[in-house]
Short mmCIF file of N, CA and C and ligand atoms in Angstrom, two decimals:
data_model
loop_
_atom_site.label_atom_id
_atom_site.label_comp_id
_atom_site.label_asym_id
_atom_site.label_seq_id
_atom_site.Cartn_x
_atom_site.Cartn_y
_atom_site.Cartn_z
N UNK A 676 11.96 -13.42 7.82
CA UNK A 676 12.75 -12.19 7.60
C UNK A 676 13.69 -12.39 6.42
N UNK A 677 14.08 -11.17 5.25
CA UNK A 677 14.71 -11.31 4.19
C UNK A 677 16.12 -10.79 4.54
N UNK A 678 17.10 -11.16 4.90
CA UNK A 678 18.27 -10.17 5.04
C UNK A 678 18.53 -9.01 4.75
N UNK A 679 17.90 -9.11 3.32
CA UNK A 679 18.74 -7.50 2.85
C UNK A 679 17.14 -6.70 2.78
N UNK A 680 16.26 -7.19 3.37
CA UNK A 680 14.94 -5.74 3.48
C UNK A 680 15.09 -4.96 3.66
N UNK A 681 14.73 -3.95 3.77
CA UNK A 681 15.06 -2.13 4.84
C UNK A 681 13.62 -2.59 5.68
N UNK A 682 12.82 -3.01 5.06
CA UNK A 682 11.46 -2.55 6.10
C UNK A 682 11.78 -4.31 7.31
N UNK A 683 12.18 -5.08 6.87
CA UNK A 683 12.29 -6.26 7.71
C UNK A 683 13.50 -5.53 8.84
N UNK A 684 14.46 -5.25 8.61
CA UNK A 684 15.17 -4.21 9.18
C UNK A 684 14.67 -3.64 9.61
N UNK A 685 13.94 -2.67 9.49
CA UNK A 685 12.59 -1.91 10.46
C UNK A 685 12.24 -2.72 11.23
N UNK A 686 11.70 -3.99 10.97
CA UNK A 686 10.69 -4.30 11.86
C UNK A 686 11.25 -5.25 13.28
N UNK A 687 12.72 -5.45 12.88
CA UNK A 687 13.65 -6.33 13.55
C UNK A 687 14.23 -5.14 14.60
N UNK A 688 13.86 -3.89 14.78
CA UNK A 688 14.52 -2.76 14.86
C UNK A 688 16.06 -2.21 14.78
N UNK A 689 16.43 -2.65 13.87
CA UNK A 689 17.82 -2.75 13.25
C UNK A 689 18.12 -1.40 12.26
N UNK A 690 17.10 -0.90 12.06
CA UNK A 690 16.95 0.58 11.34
C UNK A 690 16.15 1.47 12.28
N UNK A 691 16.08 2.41 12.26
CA UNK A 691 15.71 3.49 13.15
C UNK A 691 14.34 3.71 12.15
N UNK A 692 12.78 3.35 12.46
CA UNK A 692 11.67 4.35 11.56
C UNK A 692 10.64 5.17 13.12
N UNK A 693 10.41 6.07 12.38
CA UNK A 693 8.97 6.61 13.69
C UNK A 693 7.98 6.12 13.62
N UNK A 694 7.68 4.86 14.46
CA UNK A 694 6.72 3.63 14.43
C UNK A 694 5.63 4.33 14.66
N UNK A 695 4.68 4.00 14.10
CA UNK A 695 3.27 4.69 14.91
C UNK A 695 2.26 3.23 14.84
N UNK A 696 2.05 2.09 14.92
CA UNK A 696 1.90 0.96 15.09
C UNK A 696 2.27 -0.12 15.18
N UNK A 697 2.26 -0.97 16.40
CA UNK A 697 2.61 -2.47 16.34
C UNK A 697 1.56 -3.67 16.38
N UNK A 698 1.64 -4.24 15.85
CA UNK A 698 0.08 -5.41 16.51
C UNK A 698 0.59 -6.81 15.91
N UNK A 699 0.29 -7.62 16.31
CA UNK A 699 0.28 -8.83 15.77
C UNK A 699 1.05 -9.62 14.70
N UNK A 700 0.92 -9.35 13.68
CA UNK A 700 0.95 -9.54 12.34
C UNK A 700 1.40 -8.08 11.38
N UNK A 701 1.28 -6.73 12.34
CA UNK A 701 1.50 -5.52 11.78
C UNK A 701 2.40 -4.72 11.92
N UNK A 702 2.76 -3.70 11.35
CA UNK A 702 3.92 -2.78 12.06
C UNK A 702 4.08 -1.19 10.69
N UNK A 703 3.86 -0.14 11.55
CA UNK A 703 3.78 1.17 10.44
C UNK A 703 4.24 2.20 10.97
N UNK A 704 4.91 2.98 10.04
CA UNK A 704 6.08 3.80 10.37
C UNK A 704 5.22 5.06 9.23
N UNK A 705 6.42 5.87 9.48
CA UNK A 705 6.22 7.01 8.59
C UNK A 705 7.02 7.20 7.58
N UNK A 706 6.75 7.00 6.58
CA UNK A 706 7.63 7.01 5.49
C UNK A 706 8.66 8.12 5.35
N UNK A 707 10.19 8.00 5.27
CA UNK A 707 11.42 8.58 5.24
C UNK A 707 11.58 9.58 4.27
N UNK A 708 10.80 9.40 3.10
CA UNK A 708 10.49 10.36 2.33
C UNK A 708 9.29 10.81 1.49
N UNK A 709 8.91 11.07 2.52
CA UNK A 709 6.89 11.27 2.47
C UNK A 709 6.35 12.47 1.07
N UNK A 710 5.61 11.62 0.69
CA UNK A 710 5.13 12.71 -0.52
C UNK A 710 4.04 13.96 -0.12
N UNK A 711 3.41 13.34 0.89
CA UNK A 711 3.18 14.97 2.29
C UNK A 711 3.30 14.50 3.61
N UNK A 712 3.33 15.45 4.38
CA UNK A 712 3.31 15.41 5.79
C UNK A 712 2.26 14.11 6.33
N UNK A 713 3.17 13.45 6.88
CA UNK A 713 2.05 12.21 7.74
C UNK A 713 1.83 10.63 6.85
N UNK A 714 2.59 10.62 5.50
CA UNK A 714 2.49 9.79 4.68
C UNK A 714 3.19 8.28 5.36
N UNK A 715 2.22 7.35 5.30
CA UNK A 715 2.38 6.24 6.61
C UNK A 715 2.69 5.21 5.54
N UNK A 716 3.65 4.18 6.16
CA UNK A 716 3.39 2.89 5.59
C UNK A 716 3.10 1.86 6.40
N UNK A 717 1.81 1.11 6.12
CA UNK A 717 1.43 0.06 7.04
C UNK A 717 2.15 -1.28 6.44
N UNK A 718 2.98 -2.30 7.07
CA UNK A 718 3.56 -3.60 6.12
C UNK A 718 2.62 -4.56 7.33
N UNK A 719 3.12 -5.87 6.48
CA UNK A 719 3.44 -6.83 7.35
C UNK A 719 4.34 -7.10 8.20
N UNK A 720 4.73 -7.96 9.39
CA UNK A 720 5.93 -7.99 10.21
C UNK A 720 6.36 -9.05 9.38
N UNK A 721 5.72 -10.20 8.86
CA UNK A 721 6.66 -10.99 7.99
C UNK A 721 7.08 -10.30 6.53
N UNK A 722 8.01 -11.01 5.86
CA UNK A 722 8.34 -10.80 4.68
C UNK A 722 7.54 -11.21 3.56
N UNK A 723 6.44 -10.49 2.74
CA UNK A 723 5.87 -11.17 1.87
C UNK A 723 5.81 -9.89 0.66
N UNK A 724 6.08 -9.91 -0.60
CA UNK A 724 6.62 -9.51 -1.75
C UNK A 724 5.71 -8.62 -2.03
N UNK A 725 4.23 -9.06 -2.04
CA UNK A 725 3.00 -8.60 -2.84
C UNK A 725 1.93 -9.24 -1.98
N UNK A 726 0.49 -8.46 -2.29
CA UNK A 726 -0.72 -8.32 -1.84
C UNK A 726 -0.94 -10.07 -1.64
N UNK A 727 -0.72 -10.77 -2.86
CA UNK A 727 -1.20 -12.13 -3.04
C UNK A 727 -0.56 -12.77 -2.42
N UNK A 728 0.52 -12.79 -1.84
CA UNK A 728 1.92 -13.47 -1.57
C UNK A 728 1.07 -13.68 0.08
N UNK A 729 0.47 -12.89 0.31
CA UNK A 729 0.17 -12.82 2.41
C UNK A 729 -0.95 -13.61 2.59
N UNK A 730 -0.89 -14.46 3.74
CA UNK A 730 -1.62 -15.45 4.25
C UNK A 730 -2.96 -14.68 4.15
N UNK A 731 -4.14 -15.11 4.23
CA UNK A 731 -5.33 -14.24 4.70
C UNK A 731 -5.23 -13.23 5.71
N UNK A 732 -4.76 -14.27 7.07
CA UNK A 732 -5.25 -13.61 8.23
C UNK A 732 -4.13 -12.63 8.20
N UNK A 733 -2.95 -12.49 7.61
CA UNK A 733 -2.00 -11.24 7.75
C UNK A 733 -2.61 -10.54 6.63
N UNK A 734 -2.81 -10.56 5.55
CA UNK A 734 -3.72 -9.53 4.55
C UNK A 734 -4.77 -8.97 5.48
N UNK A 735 -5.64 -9.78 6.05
CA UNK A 735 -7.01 -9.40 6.78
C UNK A 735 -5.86 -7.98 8.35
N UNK A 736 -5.09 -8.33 8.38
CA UNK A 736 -4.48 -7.80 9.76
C UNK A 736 -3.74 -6.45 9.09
N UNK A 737 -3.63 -6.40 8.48
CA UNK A 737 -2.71 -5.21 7.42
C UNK A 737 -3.77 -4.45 7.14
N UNK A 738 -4.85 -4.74 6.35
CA UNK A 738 -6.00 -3.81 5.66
C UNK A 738 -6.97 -3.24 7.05
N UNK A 739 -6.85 -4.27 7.95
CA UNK A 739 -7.75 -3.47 9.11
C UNK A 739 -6.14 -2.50 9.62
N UNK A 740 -5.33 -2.59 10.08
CA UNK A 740 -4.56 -1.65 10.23
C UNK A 740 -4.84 -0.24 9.70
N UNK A 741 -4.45 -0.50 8.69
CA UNK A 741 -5.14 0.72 7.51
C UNK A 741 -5.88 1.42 7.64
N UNK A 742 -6.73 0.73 7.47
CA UNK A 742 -8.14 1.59 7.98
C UNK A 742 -8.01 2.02 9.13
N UNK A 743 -7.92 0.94 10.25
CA UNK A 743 -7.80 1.87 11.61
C UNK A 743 -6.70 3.01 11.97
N UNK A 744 -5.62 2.72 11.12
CA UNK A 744 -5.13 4.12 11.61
C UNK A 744 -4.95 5.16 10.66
N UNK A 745 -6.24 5.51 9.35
CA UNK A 745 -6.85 5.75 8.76
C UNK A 745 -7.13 7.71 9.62
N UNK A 746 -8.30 7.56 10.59
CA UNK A 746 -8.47 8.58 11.18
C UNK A 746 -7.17 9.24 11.74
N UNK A 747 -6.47 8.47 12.21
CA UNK A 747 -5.17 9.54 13.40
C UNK A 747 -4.39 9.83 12.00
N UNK A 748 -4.20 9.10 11.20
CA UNK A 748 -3.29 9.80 10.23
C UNK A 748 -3.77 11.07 9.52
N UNK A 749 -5.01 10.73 9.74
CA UNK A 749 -6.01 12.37 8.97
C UNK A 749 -5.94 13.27 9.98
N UNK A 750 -5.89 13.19 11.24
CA UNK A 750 -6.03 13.68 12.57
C UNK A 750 -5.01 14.75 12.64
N UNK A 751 -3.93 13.75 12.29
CA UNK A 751 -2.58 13.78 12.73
C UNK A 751 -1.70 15.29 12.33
N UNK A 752 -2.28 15.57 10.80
CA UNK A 752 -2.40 16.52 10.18
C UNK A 752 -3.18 17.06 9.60
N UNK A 753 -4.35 17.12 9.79
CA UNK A 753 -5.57 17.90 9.67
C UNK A 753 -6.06 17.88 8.44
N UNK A 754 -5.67 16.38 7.98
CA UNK A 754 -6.06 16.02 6.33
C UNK A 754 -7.78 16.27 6.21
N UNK A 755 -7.45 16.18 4.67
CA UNK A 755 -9.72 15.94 5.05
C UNK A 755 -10.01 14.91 4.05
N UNK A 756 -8.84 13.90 3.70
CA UNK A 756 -8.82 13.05 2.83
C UNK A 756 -7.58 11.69 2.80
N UNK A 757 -7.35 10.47 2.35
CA UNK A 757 -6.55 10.12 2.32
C UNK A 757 -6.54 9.10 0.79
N UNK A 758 -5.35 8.93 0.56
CA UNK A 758 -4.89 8.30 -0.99
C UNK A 758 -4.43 7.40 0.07
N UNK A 759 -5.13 5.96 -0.45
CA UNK A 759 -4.49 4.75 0.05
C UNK A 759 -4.25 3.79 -1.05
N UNK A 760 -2.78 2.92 -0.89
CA UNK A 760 -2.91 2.26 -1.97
C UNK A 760 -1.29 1.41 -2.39
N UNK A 761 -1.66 0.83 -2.80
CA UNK A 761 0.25 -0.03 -2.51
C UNK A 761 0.47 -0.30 -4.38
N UNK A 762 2.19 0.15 -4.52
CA UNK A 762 2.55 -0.61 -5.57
C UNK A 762 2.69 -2.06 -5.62
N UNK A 763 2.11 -2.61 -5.83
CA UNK A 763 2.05 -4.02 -6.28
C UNK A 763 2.62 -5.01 -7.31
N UNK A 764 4.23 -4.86 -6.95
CA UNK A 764 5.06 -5.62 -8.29
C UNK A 764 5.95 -4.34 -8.72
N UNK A 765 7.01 -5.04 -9.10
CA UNK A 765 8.20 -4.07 -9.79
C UNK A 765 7.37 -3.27 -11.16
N UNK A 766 6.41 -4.09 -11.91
CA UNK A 766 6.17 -2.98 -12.75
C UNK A 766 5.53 -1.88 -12.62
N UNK A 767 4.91 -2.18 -11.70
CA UNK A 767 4.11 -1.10 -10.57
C UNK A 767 4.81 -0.17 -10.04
N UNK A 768 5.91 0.00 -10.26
CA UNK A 768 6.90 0.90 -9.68
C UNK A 768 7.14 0.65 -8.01
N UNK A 769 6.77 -0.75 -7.60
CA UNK A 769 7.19 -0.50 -6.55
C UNK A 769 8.57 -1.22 -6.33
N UNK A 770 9.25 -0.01 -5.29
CA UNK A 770 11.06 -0.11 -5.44
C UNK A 770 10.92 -0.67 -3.86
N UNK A 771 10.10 -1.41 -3.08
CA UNK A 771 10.88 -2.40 -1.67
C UNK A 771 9.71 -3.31 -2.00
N UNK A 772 10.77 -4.44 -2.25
CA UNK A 772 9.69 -5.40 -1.91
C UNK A 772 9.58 -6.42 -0.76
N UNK A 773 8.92 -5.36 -0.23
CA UNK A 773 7.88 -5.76 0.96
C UNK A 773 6.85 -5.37 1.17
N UNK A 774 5.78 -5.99 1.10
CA UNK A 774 4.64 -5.58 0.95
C UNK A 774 3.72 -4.24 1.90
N UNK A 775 3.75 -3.17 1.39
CA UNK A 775 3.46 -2.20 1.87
C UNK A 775 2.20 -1.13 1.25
N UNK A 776 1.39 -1.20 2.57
CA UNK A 776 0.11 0.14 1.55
C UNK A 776 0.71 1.55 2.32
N UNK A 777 0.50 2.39 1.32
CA UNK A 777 0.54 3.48 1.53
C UNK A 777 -0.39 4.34 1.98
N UNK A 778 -0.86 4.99 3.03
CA UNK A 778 -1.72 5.78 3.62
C UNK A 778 -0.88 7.35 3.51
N UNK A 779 -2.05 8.25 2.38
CA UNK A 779 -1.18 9.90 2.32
C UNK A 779 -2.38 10.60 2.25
N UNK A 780 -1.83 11.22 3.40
CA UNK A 780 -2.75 12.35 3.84
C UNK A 780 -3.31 13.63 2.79
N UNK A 781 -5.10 13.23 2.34
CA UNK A 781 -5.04 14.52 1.15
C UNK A 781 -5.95 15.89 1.51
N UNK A 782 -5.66 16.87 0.93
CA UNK A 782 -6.14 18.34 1.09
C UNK A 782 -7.20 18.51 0.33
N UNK A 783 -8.12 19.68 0.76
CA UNK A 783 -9.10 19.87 -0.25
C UNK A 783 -8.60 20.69 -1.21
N UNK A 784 -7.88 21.23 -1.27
CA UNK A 784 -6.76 22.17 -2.76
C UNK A 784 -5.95 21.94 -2.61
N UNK A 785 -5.20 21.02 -2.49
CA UNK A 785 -3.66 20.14 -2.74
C UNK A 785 -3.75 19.85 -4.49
N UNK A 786 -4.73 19.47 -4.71
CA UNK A 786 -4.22 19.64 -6.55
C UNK A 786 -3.84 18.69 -7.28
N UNK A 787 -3.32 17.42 -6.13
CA UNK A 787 -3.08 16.46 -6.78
C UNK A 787 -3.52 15.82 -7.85
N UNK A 788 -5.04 15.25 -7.60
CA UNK A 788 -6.06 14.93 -8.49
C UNK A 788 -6.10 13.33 -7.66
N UNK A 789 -6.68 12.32 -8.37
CA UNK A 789 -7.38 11.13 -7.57
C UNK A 789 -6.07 10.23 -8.52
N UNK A 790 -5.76 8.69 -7.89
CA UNK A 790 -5.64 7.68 -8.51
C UNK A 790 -4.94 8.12 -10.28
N UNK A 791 -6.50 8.34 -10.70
CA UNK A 791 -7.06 7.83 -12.35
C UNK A 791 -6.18 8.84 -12.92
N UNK A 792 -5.08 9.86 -12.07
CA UNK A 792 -4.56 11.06 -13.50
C UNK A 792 -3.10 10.14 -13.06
N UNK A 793 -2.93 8.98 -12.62
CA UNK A 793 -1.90 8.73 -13.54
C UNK A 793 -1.40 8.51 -14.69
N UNK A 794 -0.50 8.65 -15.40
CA UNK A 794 -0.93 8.57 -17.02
C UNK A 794 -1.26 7.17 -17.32
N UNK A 795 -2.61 6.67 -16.80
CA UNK A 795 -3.00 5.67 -17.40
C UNK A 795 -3.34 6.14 -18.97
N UNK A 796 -2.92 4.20 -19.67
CA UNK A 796 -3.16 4.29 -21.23
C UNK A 796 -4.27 4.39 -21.97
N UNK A 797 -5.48 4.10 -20.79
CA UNK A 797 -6.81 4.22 -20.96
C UNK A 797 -7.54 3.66 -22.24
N UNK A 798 -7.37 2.38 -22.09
CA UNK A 798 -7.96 1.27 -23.34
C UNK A 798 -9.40 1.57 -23.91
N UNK A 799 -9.75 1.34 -24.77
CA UNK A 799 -10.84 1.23 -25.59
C UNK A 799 -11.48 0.02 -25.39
N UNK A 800 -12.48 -0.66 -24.52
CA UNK A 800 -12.67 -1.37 -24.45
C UNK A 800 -14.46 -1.93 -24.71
N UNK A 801 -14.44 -2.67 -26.04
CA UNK A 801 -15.29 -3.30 -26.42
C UNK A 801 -16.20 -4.10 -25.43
N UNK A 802 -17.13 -4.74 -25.51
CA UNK A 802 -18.28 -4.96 -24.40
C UNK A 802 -17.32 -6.76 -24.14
N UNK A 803 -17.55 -7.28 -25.36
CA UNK A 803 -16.48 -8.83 -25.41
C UNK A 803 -15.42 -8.75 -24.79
N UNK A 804 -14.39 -7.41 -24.62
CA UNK A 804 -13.37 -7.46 -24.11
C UNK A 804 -13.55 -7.16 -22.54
N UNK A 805 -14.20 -6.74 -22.08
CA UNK A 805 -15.47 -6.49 -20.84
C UNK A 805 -15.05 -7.46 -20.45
N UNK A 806 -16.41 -8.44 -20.93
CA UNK A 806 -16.57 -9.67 -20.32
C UNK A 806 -15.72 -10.75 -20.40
N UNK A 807 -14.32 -10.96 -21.12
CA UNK A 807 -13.18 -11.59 -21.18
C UNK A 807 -12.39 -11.43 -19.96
N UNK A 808 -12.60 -10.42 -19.30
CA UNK A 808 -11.33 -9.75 -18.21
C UNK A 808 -12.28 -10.35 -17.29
N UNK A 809 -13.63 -9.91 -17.33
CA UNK A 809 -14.41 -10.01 -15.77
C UNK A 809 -14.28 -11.48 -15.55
N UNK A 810 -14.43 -11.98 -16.66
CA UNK A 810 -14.69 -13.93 -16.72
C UNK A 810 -13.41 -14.63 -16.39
N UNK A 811 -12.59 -13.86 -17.06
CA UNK A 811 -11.07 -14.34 -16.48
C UNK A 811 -10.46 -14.38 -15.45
N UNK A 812 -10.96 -12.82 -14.39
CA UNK A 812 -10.67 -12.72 -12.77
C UNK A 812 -11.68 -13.29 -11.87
N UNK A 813 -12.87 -13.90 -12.89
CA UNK A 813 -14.19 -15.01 -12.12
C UNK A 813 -13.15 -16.21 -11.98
N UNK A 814 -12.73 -16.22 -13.25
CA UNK A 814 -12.32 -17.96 -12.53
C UNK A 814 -10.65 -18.17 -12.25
N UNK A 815 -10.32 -17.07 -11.89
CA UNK A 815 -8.86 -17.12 -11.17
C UNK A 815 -7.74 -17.79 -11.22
N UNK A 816 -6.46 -17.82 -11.18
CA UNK A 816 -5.74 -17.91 -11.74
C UNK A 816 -5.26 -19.62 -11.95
N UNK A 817 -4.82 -19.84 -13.15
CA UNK A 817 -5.01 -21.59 -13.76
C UNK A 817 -3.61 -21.95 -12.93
P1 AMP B 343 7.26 1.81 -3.13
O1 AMP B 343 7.72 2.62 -4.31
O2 AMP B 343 5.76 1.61 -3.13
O3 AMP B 343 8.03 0.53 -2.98
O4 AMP B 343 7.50 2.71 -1.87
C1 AMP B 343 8.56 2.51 -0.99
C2 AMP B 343 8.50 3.62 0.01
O5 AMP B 343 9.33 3.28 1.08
C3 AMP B 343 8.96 4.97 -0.53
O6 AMP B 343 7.90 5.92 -0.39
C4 AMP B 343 10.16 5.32 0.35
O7 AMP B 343 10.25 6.68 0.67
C5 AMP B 343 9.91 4.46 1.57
N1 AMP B 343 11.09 4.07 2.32
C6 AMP B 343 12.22 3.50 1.82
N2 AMP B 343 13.10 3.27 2.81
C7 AMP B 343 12.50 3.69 3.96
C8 AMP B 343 12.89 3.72 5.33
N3 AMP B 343 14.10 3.28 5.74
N4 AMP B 343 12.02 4.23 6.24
C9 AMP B 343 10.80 4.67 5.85
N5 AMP B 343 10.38 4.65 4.58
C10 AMP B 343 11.22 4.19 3.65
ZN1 ZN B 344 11.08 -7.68 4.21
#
């Protein structure tokens, strides 16, 4: 546990969230200021920063979370879609770090659009520069 978390605080129940899972290694609430109705965050119960930072079997216990409560969150509000997906790192814009995916409930004319209309910078990428990235996340980090 990190002292000054909000979500370790959550999970210590030292903050008030509307839990809608506990398990093992897991714990997910509803986010306090949801970008729509039903917008969930699944964490870890331990403190870990980022995706890479979590043991297997708590990564493996988080992503099945997800998924499993995947349907009731679509259920829940009569989504017919969901945007799943975690900021990963301060440059990522993510503002708690504690490792958290986001499950948000999507519409068939909600309008949002997918992922890809964030203003990504959308590189030009040569076939060499291809195979530099793929070869580089083949042989993982030095
Ligand atoms: P991120 O930008 O990926 O770090 O997202 C953090 C999310 O946590 C935001 O969507 C916040 O609305 C949410 N959040 C922050 N504090 C709380 C809280 N006390 N209870 C529930 N959700 C929270
Ligand atoms: Zn924490």
């Amino acid at each position: 546990m990190s002292d000054d978390c909000i979500f370790c605080s959550i999970v210590a129940g030292d903050v008030p969230s509307r839990t809608v899972h506990e398990g093992e290694h897991t714990f997910a609430f509803l986010d306090v200021n949801p970008l729509v109705r039903g917008h969930t965050l699944v964490i870890p119960k331990e403190h870990y920063e980022t995706v890479a930072e979590m043991p297997d079997d708590v990564r493996d216990a988080v992503f099945t979370a997800a998924g499993e409560l995947t349907p009731a969150v679509e259920e829940a509000v009569d989504a017919d879609a969901t945007t799943i997906g975690m900021n990963n790192g301060a440059a990522s814009g993510q503002e708690v770090p504690h490792a958290h995916v986001h499950v948000v409930p999507r519409f068939d004319d909600d309008g949002v659009g997918p992922l890809h209309t964030l203003d990504w910078p959308r590189p030009d990428l040569d076939d060499e520069e291809f195979d530099d990235v793929a070869e580089a996340i083949r042989d993982g980090p030095q």
